[in-house]
Coordinates of C-alpha atoms in Angstrom, one line a residue:
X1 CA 161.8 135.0 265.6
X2 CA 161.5 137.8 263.2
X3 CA 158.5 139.4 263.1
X4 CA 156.8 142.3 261.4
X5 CA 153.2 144.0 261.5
X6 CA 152.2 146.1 258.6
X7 CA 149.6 148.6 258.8
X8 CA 147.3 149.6 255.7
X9 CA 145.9 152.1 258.1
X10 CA 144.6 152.6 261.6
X11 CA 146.7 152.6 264.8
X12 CA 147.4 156.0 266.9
X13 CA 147.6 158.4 264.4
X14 CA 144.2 157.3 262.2
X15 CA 141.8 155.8 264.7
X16 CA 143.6 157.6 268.2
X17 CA 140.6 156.3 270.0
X18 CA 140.7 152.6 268.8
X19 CA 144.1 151.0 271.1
X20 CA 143.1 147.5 269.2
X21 CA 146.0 147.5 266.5
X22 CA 148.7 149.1 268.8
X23 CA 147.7 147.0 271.9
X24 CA 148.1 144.0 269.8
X25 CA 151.5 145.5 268.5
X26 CA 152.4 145.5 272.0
X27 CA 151.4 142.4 273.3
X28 CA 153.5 140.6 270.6
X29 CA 156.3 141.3 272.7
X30 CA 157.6 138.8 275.8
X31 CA 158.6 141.8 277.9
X32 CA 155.6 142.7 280.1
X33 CA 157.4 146.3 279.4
X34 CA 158.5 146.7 275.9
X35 CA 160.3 149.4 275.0
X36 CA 159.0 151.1 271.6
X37 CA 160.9 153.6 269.5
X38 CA 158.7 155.6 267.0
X39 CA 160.8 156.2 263.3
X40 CA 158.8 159.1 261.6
X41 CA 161.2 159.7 258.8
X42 CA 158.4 159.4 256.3
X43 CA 156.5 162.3 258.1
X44 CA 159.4 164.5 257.9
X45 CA 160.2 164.1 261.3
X46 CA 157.0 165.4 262.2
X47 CA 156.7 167.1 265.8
X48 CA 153.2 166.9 265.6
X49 CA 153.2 163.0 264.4
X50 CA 155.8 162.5 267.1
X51 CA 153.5 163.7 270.1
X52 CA 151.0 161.7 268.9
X53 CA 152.7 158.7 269.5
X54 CA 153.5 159.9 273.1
X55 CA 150.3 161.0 273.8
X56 CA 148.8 157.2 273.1
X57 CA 151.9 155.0 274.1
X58 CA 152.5 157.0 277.8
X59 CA 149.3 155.9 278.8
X60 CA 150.3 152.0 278.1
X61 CA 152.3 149.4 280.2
X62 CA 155.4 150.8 277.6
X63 CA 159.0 152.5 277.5
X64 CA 157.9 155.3 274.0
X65 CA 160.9 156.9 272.6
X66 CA 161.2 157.9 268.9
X67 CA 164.5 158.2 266.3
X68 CA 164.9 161.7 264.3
X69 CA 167.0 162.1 261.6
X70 CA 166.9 165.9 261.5
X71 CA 167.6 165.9 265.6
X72 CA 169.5 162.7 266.2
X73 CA 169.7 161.3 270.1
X74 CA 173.0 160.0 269.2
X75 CA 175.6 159.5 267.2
X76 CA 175.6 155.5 267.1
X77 CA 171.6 155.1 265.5
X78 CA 172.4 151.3 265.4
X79 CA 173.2 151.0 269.3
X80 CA 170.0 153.6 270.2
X81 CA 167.5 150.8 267.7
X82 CA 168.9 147.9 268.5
X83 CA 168.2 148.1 271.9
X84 CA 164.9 148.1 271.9
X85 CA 161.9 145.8 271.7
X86 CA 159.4 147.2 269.0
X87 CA 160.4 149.6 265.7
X88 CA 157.3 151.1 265.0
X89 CA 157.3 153.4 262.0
X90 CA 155.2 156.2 260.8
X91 CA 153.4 157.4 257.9
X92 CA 154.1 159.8 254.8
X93 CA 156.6 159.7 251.6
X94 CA 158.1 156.6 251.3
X95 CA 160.5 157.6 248.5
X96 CA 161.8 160.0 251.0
X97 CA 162.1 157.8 254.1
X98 CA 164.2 155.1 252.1
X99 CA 166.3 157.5 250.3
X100 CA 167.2 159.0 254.2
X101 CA 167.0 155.6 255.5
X102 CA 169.9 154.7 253.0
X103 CA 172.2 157.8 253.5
X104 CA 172.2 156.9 257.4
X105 CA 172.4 153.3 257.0
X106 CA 169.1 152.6 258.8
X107 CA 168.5 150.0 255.6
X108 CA 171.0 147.9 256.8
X109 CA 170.3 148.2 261.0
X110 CA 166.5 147.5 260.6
X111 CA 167.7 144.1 258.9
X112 CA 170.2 143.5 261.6
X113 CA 166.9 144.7 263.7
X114 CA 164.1 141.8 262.3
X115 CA 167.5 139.2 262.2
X116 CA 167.5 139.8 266.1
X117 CA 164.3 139.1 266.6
X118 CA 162.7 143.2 267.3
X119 CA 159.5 143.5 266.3
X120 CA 159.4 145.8 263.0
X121 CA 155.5 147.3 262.6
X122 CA 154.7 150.1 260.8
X123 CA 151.8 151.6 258.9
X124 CA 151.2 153.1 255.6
X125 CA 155.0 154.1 254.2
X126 CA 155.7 152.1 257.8
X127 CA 154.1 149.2 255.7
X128 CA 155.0 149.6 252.3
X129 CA 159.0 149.7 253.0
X130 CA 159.2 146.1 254.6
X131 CA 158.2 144.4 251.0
X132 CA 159.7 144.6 247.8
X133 CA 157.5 146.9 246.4
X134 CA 154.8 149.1 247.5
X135 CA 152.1 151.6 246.0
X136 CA 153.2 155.0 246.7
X137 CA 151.7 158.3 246.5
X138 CA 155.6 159.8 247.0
X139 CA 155.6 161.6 243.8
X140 CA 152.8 163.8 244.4
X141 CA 150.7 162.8 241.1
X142 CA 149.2 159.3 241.2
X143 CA 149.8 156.3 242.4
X144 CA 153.1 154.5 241.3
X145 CA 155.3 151.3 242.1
X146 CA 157.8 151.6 244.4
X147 CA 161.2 148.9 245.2
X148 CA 161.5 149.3 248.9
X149 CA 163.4 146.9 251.6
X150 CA 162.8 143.7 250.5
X151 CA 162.6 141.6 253.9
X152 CA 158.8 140.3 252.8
X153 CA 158.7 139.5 249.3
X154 CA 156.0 140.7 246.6
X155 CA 154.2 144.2 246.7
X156 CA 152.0 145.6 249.1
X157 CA 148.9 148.5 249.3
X158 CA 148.1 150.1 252.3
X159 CA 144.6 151.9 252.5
X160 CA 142.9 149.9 250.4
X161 CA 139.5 150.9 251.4
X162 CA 140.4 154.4 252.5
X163 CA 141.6 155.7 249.0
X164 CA 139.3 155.4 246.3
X165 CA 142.2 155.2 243.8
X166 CA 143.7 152.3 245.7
X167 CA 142.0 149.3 244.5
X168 CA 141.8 150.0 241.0
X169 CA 145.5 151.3 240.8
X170 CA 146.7 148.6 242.7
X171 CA 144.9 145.9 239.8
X172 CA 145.8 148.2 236.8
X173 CA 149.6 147.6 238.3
X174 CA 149.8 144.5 238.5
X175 CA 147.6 143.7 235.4
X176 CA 150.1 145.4 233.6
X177 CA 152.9 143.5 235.5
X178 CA 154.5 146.5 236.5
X179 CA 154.8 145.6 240.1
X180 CA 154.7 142.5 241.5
X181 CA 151.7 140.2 243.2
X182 CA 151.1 140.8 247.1
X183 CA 148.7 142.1 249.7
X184 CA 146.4 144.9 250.0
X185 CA 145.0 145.8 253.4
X186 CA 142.3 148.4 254.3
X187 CA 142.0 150.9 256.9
X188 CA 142.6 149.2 260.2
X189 CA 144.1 145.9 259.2
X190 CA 147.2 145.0 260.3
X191 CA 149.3 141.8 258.3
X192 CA 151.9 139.9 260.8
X193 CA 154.6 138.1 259.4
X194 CA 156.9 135.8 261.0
X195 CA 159.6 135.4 258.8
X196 CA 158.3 135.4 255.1
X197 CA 154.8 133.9 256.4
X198 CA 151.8 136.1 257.6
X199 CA 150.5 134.3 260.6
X200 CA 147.5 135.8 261.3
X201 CA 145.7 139.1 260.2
X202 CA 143.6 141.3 262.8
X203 CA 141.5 144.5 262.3
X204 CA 140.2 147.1 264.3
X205 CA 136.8 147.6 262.1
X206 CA 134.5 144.2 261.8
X207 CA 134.6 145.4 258.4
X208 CA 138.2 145.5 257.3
X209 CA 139.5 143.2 255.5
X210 CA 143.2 142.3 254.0
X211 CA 143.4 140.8 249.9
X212 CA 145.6 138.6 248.3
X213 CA 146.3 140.1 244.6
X214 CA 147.4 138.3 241.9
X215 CA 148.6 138.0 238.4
X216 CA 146.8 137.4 235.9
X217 CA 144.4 139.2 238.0
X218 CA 142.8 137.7 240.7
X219 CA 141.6 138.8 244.1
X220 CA 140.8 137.1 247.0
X221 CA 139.8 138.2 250.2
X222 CA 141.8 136.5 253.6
X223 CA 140.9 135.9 256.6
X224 CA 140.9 138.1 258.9
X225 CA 140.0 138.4 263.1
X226 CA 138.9 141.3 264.4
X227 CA 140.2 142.2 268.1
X228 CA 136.9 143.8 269.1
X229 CA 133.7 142.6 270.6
X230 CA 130.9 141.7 267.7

């Protein structure tokens, strides 16, 4: 079953004392002790970022590990991902993280990856690089379309409520049909797709919500369950 949970914000790293998102994550997995490798290629390889992730995922019923680019664990990346259970990747520039991903070949082994059934879940760039395009901040100036993987088809905007520039970015785009129709989520909202199809979409906020955009412009807010207690 192929799966993948995008993140328009939240998880360890934005809301590090709200588990809802990542203990979901987790729980999508059969093995009652998953193991979970942390990609932060978008972050730069951040050690900061990285011990983040430790410091949340050592305290659950977990095996962490993360993948560096700049320090790789070994030389065969594709043996060292395949093996495990959940691909969870980080935040930061996009442009970056798909230009590195290419070089190494990771493109290709996080298909091979979602083909084999590991979970694929990532937020922000983590989210963005699944579809076939994404709103990016890469460039520094602005907010600009972006092809990325292409495993989930149309576009997709992460932070929706948490960027004022988001929304109105994200409809100027595709009013001027320069990226395609898709998904925006806010803060805290997490979209899980098996195969092409999301399934279900869960927040960590009562108030976050996920958006279907579409050409000629059209919003329309989807369901969404929030794993907390109202």
């Amino acid at each position: 079953m192929k799966q993948i949970i995008a993140l328009g914000g939240g998880g360890f790293s934005m809301e590090p004392d709200n588990p809802l998102l990542d203990s979901y994550i987790l729980n999508q997995s059969n093995k009652s002790k998953p193991k979970i490798c942390f990609v932060p290629t978008a972050s730069g390889d951040s050690d900061r970022y990285t011990s983040r992730f430790y410091q949340f995922f050592e305290q659950m019923n977990c095996e962490p590990s993360h993948l560096s680019l700049f320090k790789p664990p070994t030389r065969d990346l594709a043996g060292f991902l395949l093996e495990k259970d959940i691909i969870y990747v980080g935040g930061g520039n996009t442009k970056n993280l798909l230009a590195l991903w290419k070089e190494w070949g990771l493109d290709l082994v996080m298909k091979e990856a979602w083909e084999q059934g590991i979970i694929l879940a990532g937020i922000s760039a983590g989210s963005i690089c699944w579809f076939e395009e994404g709103v990016t901040d890469s460039y520094g100036d602005g907010l600009e379309p972006l092809a990325c993987l292409g495993f989930l088809q149309g576009s997709n905007c992460p932070h929706y409520d948490g960027e004022a520039e988001r929304r109105p970015s994200y409809h100027q785009l595709i009013s001027a049909a320069k990226i395609k129709p898709g998904v925006a989520a806010d803060d805290g909202v997490a979209l899980h797709y098996i195969g092409q199809e999301f399934t279900k979409i869960v927040s960590s906020r009562a108030s976050a919500k996920a958006y279907a955009v579409e050409f000629p412009l059209k919003e329309t807010e989807l369901q969404t369950e929030f794993l907390g207690s109202t």
